[in-house]
Coordinates of C-alpha atoms in Angstrom, one line a residue:
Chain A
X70 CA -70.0 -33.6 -15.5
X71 CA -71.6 -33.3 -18.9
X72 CA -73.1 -36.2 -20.5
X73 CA -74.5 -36.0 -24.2
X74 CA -76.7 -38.8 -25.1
X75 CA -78.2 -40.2 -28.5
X76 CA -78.4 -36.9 -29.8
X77 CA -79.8 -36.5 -32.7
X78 CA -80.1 -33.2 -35.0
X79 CA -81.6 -32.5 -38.3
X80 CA -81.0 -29.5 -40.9
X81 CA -84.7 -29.2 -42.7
X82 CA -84.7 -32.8 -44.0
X83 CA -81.2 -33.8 -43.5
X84 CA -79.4 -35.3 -40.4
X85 CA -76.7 -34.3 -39.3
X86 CA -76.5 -36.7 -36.2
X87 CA -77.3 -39.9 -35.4
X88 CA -78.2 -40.2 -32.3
X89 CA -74.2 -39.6 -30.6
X90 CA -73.2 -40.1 -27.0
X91 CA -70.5 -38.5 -25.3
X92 CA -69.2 -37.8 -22.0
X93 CA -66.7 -35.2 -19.9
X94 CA -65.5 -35.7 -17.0
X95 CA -64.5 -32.9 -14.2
X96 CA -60.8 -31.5 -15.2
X97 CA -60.9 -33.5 -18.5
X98 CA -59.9 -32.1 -22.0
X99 CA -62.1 -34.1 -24.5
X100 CA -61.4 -33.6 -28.0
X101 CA -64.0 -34.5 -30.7
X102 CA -61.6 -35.0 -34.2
X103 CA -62.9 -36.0 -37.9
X104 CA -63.1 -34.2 -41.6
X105 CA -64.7 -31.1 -42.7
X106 CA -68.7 -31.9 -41.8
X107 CA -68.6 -34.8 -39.7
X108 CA -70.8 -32.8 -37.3
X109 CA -68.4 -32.0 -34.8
X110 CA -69.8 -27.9 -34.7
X111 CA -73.3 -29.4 -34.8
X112 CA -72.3 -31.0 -31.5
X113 CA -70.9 -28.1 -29.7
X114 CA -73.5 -26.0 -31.0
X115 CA -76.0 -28.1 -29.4
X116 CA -74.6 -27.8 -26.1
X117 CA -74.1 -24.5 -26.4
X118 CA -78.1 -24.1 -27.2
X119 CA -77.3 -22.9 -30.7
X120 CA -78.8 -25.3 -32.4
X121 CA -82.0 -27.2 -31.0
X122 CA -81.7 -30.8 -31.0
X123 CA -84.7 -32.8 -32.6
X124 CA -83.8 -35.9 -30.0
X125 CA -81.7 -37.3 -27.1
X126 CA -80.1 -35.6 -24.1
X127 CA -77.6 -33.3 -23.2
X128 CA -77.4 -33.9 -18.9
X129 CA -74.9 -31.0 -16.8
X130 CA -74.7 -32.4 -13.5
X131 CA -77.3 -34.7 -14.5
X132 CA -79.6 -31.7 -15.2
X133 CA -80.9 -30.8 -18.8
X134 CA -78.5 -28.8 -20.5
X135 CA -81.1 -28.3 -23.3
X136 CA -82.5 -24.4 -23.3
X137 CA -81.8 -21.2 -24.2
X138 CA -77.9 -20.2 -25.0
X139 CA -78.0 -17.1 -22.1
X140 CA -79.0 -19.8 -19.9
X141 CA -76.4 -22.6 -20.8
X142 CA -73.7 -19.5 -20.1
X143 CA -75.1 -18.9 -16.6
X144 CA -74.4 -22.5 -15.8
X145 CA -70.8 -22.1 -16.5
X146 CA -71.0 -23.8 -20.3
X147 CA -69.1 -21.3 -22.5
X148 CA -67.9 -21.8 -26.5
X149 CA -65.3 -20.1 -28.4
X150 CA -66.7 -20.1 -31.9
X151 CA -65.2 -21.6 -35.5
X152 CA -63.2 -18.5 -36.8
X153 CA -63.3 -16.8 -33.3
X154 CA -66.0 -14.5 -34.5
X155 CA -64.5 -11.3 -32.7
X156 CA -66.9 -8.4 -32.9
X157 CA -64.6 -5.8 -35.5
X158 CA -67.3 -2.9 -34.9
X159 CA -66.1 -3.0 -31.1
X160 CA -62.5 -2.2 -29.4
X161 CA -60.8 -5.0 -28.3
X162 CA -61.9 -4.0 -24.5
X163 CA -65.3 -4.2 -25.3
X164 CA -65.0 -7.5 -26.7
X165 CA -64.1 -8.6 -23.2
X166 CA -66.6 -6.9 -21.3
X167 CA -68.8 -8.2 -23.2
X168 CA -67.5 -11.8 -22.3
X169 CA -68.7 -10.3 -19.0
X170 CA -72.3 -9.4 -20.0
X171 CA -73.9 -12.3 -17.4
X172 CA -71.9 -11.0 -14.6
X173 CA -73.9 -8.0 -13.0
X174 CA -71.4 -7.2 -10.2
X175 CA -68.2 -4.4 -11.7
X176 CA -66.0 -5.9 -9.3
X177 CA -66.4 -9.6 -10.4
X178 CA -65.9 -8.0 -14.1
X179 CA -62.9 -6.1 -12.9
X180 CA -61.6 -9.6 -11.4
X181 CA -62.1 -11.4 -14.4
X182 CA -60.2 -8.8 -16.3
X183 CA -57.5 -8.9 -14.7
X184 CA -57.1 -12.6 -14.7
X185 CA -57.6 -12.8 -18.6
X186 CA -55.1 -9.6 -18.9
X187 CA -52.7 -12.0 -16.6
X188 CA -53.1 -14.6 -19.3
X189 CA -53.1 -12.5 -22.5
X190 CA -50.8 -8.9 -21.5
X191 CA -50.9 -8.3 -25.6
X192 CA -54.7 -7.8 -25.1
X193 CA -54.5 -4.9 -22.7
X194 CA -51.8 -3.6 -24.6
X195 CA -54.4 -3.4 -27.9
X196 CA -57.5 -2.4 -25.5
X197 CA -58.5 0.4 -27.2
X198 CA -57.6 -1.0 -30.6
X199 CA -60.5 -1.8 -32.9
X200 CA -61.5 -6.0 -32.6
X201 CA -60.9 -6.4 -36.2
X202 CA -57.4 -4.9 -36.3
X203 CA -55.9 -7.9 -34.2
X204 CA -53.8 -10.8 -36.3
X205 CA -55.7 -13.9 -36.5
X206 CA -53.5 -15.5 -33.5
X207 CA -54.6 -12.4 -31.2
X208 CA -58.0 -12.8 -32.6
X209 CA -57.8 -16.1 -31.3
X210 CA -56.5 -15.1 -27.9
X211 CA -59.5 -12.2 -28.0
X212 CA -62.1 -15.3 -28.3
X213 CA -60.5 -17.9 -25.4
X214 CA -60.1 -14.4 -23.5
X215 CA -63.6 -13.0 -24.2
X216 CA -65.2 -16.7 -23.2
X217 CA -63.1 -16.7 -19.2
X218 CA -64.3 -13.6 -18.8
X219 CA -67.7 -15.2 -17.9
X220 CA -65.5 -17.2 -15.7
X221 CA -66.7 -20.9 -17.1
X222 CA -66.5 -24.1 -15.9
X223 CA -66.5 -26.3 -19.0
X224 CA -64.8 -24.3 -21.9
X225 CA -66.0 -25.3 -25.5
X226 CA -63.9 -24.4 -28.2
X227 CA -64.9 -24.7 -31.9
X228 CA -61.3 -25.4 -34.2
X229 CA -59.1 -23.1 -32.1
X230 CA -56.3 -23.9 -34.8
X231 CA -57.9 -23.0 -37.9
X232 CA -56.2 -20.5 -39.8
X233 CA -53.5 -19.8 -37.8
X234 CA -49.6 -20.1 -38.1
X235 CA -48.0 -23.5 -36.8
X236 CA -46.0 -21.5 -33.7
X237 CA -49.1 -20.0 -32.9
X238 CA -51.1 -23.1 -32.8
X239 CA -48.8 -24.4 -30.3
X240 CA -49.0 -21.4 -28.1
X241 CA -52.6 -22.2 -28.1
X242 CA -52.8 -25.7 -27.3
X243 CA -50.1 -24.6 -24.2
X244 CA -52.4 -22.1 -23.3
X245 CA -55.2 -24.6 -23.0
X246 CA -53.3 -27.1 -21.4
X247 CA -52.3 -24.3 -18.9
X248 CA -56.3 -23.3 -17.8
X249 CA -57.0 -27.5 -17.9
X250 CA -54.2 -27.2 -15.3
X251 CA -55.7 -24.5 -13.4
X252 CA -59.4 -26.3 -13.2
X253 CA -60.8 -25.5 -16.3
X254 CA -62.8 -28.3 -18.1
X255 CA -62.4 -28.4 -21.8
X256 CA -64.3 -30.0 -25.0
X257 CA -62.4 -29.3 -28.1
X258 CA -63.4 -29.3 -31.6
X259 CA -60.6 -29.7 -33.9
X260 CA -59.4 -30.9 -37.3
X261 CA -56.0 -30.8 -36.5
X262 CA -56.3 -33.9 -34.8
X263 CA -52.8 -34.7 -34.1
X264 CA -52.6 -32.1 -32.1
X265 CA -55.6 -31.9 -30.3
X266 CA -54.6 -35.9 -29.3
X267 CA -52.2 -35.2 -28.0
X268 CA -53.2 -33.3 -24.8
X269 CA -56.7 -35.1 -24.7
X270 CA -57.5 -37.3 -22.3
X271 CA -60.0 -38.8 -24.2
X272 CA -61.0 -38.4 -27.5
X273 CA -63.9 -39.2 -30.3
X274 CA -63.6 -39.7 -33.7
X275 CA -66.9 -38.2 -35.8
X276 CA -67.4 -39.1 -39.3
X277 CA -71.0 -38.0 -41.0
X278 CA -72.6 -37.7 -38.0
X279 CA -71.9 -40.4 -35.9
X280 CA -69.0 -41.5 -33.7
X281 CA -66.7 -44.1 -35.2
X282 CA -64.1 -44.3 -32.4
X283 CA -63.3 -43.3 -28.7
X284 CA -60.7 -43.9 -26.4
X285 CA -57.8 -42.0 -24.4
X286 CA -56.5 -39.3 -26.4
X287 CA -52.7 -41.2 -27.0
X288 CA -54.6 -44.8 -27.6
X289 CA -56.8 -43.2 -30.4
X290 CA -53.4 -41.7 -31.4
X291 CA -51.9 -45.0 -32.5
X292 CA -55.4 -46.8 -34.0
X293 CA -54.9 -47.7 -37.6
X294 CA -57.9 -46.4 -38.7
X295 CA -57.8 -43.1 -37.2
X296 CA -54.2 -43.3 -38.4
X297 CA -54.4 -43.5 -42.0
X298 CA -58.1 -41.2 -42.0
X299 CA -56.9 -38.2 -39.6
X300 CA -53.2 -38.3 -39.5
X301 CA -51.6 -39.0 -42.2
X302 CA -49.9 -42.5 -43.2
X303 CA -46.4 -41.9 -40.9
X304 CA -45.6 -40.5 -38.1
Chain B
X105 CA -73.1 36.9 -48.6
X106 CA -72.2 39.3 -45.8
X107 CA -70.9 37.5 -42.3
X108 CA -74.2 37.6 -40.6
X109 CA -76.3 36.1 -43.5
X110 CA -74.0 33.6 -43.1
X111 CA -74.0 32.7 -39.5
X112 CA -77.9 33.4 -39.7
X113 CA -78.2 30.6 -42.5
X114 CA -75.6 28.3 -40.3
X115 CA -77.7 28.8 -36.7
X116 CA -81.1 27.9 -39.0
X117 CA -79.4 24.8 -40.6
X118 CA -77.8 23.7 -37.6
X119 CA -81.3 23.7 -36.3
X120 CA -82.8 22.1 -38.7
X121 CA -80.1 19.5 -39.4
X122 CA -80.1 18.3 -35.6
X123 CA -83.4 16.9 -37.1
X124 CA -82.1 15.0 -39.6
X125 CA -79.3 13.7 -37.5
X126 CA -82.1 12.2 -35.3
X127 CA -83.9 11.2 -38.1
X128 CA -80.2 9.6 -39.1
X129 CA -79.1 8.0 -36.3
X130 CA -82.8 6.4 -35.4
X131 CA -82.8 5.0 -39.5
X132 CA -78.8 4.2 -38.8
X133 CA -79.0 1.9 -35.7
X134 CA -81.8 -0.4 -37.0
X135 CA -80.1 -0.6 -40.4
X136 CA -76.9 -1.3 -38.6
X137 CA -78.3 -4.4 -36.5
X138 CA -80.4 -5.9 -39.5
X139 CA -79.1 -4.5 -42.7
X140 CA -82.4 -3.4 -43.7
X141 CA -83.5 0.6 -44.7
X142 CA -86.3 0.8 -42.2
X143 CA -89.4 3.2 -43.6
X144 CA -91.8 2.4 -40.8
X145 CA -89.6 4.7 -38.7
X146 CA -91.4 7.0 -40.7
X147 CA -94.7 5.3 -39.8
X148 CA -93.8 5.7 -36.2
X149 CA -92.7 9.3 -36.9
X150 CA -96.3 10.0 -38.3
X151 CA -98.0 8.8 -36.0
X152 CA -95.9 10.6 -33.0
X153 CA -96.5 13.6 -34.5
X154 CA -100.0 13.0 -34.2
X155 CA -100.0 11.8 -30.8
X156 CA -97.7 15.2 -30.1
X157 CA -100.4 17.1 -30.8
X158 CA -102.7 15.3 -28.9
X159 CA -100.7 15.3 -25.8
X160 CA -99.6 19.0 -26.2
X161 CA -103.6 20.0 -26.6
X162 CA -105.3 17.4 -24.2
X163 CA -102.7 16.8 -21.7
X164 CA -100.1 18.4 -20.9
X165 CA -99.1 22.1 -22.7
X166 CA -95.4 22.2 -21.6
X167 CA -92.9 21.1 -24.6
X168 CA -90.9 18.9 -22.1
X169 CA -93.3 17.0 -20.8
X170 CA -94.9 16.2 -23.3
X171 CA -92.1 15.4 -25.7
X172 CA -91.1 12.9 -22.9
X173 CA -94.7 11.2 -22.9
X174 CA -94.4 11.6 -26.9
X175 CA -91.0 9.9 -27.1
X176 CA -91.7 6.9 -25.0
X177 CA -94.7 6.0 -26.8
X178 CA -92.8 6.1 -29.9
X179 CA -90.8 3.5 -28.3
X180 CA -93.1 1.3 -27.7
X181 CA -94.8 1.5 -30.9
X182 CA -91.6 0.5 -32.8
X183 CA -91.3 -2.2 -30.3
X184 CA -94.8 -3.5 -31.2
X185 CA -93.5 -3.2 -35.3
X186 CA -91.2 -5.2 -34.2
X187 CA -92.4 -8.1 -32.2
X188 CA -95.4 -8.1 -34.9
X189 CA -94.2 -7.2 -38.0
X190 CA -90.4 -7.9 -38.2
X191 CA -90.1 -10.9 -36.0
X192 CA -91.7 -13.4 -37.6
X193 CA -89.6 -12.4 -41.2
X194 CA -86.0 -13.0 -38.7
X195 CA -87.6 -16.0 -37.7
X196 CA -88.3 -17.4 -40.3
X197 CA -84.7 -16.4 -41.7
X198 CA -86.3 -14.4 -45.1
X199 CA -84.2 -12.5 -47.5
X200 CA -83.4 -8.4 -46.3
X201 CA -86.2 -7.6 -49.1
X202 CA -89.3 -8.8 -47.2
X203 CA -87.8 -6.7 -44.0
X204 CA -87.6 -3.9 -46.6
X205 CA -91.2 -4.1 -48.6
X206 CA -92.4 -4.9 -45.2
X207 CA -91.1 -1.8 -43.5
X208 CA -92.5 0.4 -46.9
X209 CA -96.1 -0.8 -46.5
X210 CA -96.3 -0.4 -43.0
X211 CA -95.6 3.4 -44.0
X212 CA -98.2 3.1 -46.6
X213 CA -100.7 1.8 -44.2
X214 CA -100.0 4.8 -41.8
X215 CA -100.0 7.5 -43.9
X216 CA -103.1 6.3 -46.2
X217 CA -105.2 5.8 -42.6
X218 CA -104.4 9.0 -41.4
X219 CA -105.7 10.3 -44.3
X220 CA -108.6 9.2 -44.8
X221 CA -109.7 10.1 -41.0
X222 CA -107.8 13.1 -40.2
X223 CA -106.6 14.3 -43.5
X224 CA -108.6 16.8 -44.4
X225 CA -108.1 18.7 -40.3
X226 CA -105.4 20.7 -39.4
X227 CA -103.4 20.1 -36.3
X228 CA -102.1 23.3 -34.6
X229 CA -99.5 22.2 -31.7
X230 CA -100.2 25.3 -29.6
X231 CA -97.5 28.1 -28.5
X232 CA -95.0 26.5 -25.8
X233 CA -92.7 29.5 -26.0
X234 CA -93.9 32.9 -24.7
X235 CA -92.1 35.3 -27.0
X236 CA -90.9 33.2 -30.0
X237 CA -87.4 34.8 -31.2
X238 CA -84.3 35.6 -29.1
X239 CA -81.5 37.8 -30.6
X240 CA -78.1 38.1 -30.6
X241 CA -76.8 40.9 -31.8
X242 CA -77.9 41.2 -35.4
X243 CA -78.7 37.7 -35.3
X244 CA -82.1 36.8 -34.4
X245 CA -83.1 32.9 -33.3
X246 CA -86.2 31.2 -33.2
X247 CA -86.6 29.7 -29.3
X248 CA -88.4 27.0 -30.6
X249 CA -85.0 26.1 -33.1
X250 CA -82.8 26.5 -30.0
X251 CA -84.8 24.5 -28.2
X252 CA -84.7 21.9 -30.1
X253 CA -80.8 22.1 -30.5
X254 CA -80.5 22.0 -26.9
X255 CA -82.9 18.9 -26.8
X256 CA -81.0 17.0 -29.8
X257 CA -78.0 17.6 -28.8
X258 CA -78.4 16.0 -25.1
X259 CA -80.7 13.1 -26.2
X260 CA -77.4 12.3 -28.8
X261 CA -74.9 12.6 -25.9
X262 CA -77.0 10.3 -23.5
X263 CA -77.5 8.2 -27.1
X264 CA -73.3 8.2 -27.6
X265 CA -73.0 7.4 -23.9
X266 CA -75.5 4.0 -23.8
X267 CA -74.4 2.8 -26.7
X268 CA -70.1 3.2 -25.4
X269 CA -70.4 2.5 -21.6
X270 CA -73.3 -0.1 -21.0
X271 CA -73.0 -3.7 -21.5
X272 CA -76.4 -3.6 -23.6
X273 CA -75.4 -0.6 -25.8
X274 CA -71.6 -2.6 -26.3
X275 CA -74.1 -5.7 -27.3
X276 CA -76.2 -3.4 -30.1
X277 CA -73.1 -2.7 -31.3
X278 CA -71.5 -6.0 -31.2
X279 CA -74.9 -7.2 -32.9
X280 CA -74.3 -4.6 -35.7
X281 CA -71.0 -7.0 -36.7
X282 CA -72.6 -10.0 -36.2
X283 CA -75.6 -10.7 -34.5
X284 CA -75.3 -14.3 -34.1
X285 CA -72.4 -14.8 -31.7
X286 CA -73.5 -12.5 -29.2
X287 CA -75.6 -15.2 -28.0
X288 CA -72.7 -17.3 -27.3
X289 CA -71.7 -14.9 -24.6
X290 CA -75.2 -14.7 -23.1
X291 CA -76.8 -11.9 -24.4
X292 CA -80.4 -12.2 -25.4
X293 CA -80.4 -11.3 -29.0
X294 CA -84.3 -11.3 -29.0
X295 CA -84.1 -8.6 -26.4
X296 CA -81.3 -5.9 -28.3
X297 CA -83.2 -6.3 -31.1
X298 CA -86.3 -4.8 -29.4
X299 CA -84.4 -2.5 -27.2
X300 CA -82.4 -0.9 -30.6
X301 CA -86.3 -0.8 -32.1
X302 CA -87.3 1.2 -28.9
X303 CA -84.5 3.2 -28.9
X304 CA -85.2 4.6 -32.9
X305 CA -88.8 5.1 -32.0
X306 CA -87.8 7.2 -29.0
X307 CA -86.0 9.1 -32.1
X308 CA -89.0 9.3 -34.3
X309 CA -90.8 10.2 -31.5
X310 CA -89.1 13.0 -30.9
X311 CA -88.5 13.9 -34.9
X312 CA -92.4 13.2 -35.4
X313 CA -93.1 16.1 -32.7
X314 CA -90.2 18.3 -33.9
X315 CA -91.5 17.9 -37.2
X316 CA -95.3 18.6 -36.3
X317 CA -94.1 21.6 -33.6
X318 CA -92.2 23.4 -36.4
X319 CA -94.6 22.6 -39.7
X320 CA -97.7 21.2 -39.7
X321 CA -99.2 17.9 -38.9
X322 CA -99.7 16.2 -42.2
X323 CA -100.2 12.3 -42.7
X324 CA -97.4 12.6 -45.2
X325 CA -94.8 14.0 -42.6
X326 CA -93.4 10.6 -42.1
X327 CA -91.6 11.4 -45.7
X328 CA -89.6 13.9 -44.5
X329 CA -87.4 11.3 -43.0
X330 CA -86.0 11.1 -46.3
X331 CA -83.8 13.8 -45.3
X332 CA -82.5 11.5 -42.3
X333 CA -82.4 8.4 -44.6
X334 CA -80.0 10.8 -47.0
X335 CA -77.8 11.7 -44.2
X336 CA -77.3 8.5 -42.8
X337 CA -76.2 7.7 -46.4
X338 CA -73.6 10.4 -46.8
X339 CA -72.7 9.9 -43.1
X340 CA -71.5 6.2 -44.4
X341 CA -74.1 3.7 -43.0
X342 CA -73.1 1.9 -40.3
X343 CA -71.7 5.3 -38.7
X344 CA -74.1 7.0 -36.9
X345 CA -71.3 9.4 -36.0
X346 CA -70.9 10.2 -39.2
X347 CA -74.9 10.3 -39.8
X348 CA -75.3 13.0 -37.2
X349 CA -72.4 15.4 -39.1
X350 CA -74.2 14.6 -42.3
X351 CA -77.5 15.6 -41.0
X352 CA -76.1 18.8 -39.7
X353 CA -74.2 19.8 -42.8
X354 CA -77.2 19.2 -45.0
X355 CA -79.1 20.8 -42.5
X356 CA -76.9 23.8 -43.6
X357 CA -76.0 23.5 -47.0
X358 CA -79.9 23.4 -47.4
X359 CA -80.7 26.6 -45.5
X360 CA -77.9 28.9 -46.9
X361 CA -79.3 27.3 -50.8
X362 CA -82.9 28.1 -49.8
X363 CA -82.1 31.5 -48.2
X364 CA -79.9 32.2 -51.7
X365 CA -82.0 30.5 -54.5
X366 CA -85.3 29.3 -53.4
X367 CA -86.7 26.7 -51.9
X368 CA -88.4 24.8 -55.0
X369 CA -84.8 24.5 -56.5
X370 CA -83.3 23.5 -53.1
X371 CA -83.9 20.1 -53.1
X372 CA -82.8 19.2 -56.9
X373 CA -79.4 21.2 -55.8
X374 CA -79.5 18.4 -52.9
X375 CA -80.1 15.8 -54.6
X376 CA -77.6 16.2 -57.3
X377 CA -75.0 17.2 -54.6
X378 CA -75.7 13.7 -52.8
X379 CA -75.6 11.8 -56.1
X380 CA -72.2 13.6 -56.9
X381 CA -70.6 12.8 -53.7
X382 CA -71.6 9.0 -53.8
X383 CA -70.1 8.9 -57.1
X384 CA -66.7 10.3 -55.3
X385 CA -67.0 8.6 -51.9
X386 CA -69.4 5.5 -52.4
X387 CA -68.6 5.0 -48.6
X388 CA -69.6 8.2 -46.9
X389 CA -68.0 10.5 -44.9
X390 CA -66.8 8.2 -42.1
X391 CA -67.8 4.8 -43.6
X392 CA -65.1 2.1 -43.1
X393 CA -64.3 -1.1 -43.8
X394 CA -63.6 -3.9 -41.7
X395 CA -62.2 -7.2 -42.1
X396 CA -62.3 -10.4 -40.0
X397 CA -59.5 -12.5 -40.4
X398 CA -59.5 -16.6 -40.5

């Protein structure tokens, strides 16, 4: 379904990948793990069109992927940003609509609206609430919310976990597993790889911009060097 | 101060300060969305009320009209700033000052060319109103003022109601928080940008022929924007709300000083007032802070 190839992406004079290659699959959840500046945000901010690749491919359907961000969300290619980046200047209902802001019909947005409502209630309960008044789990839920309403097919999500309170994590990754259930295709960026593992289906391993390691998300679980580098000596 | 001095000096000001709170909120919403203090509106104010006059003389006489004609141009000339001036600076990611010195000379450039060709002419914007005071009473109103009130008041309504119930006008203001992840939700960042540029020249454009109606067309009218710039200060920047009550209350608290001590003392009263009230509320009337959590 989407299929990046040698990609390869440079800040000013520095690279910050080497030409990676990655694939996901219809109804997959792919998790992309490794340290603090692997590249692993470069990544999804290439496919989301945020940053411009200097080389290689990013195929959707075996189409080019690589153009404008507005255009990448019309094709159903959606991110939830590091540090959900939730608008504070804007009520908590706003945020959502403007999830919506490629969908021109009101009915589709009122469809959508519902649907994320049916997955979040606590986020019409805080509708008119201010964006920046939410706790960072709801904040969370706000950015996964705000990114459906577009109704997506491939969901990218930039360190979902970060920040946020061990319980709360693991509502989130039930909450993924929940919409991977329902259809929804998934890339996820995460640090905390242990967790993001373990509902992958297949996983990479990033280290300064390249990929080190790949396999299916409980294989990579139990190689030594991902082991000792990512999760910690025992189990 | 007997009770109609009073409502006399509060009908003036109230007049006069729907001016600055257009001159507030169109300074306010470009601050807002690039955190820079935006002097070419007053460039764009100039050279509106210019074109005002032009319109109102050559074109068409009637206020509305040509107010319309008058606003919509500024528009687009903020727009052009913008795609010529101010672009190339975000695109090349330069530090808020170059947005700010920019902004500055493109006043200078305005007023100092208006000068030298038209400066020494005087530019009359002829009568639009038959008789040119209404009263009430024991209170007596200029039309013009009323007016302009009227006008103010509706283009902030429709203002209040774009920027609540659209999607684009939820984007500026989405933007105004951060103006990078809007993208991720496909909105075209390029395109608020401009549209929040046309939307403050449609404000000077309507200040510049306010302005040039009520006193007279002068290539250094673009400065009295400073009023606007001062309310959107004391209104807390960020809240153009909070711009538009400032601009109203100064509007005020200016006519009731010039009515009581002058109006070469007036503005050093002001000043010092605005400098005081920074001192106790660095934040404005309605500024607030907000706070993203990790």
């Amino acid at each position: 379904m989407l299929e990046v190839k040698d990609l390869v992406v440079t800040y000013g004079g520095i690279t910050a990948l080497h030409g990676i290659s990655l694939k996901l699959q219809k109804g997959q959840i792919v998790s992309i793990v490794g340290a603090n500046g692997a590249g692993k945000s470069t990544t999804i901010n290439s496919i989301s069109g945020m940053v411009s690749p200097k080389s290689g491919k990013i195929l959707l359907d075996n189409e080019s992927l690589i153009t404008k961000p507005r255009k990448i969300v019309n094709r159903g290619v959606v991110q939830v940003p590091e540090g959900r980046r939730i608008f504070p200047s804007i009520s908590v209902y706003e945020n959502l609509i403007l999830g919506a802001y490629r969908i021109k019909s009101k009915k589709q947005t009122e469809k959508s609206l519902e649907k994320v409502y049916s997955w979040f209630p606590i986020l019409k309960e805080r509708g008119n609430q201010g964006g920046g008044t939410l706790s960072g789990g709801e904040q969370q839920m706000l950015a996964i919310g705000r990114a459906l309403m577009s109704e997506p097919k491939i969901l990218l999500l930039d360190e979902p976990s970060l920040g946020l309170a061990p319980l709360i994590v693991l509502e989130i990754f039930e909450l993924l597993q929940k919409l991977n259930n329902e259809g929804l295709t998934i890339l996820l960026v995460e640090q905390n790889a242990r967790k993001a593992l373990s509902i992958s289906d297949y996983a990479y391993v990033m280290e300064t911009g390249r990929i080190v390691a790949e396999g299916e998300g409980r294989l990579i679980m139990d190689d030594p060097v991902v082991k000792r580098a990512y999760l910690g000596g025992t189990e | 101060m007997n009770m109609d001095f009073i409502l006399q000096q509060i009908l003036n000001g109230v007049s006069l300060g729907g001016v600055y709170a257009l001159e507030a909120v169109g300074f306010g919403i470009i601050f807002n969305i690039l955190k820079f203090s935006n002097f070419s509106h007053g460039a764009v104010l100039t050279i509106c009320a210019y074109i005002g006059f032009f319109i109102s003389t050559h074109i068409v006489s009637q206020m509305i009209p040509a107010l319309v004609i008058t606003a919509v141009l500024g528009g687009f000339i903020a727009v052009l700033l913008e795609k010529l001036v101010f672009r190339p600076i975000r695109i090349k990611k330069r530090p808020l000052t170059y947005f700010f010195v920019t902004s500055i000379t493109v006043m200078m450039i305005v007023q100092k060319t208006f000068s030298a060709l038209w400066g020494r002419y005087y530019f009359p914007y002829p009568e639009m109103m038959k008789s040119a005071v209404t009263s009430f009473g024991e209170l007596v109103v200029s039309k013009i003022y009323l007016m302009m009130l009227a006008i103010t008041a509706i283009v902030l309504l429709g203002l209040t109601i774009f920027l609540k119930k659209t999607k684009m006008g939820i984007a500026i203001r989405a933007a105004s928080s951060d103006s990078w992840a809007p993208a991720l939700m496909g909105v075209d960042t390029d395109f608020i940008i401009s549209l929040t540029f046309f939307i403050a020249g449609i404000l000077a454009g309507i200040t510049g022929f306010f302005l040039g109606m009520t006193y007279t067309v002068t290539p250094f009218i673009g400065e009295l924007m400073l009023k606007g710039i001062i309310a959107a200060i004391i209104g807390g920047m960020g809240s153009l709300g909070g711009g538009v009550i400032a601009g109203i209350l100064l509007g005020i608290t200016e006519s009731i000083i010039v009515a009581k001590v002058g109006a070469s003392v007036t503005p050093i009263l002001i000043y010092l007032s605005i400098f005081v009230l920074l001192l106790v509320r660095p934040q404005g009337i309605s500024g607030k802070l907000y706070a993203v959590k990790a």
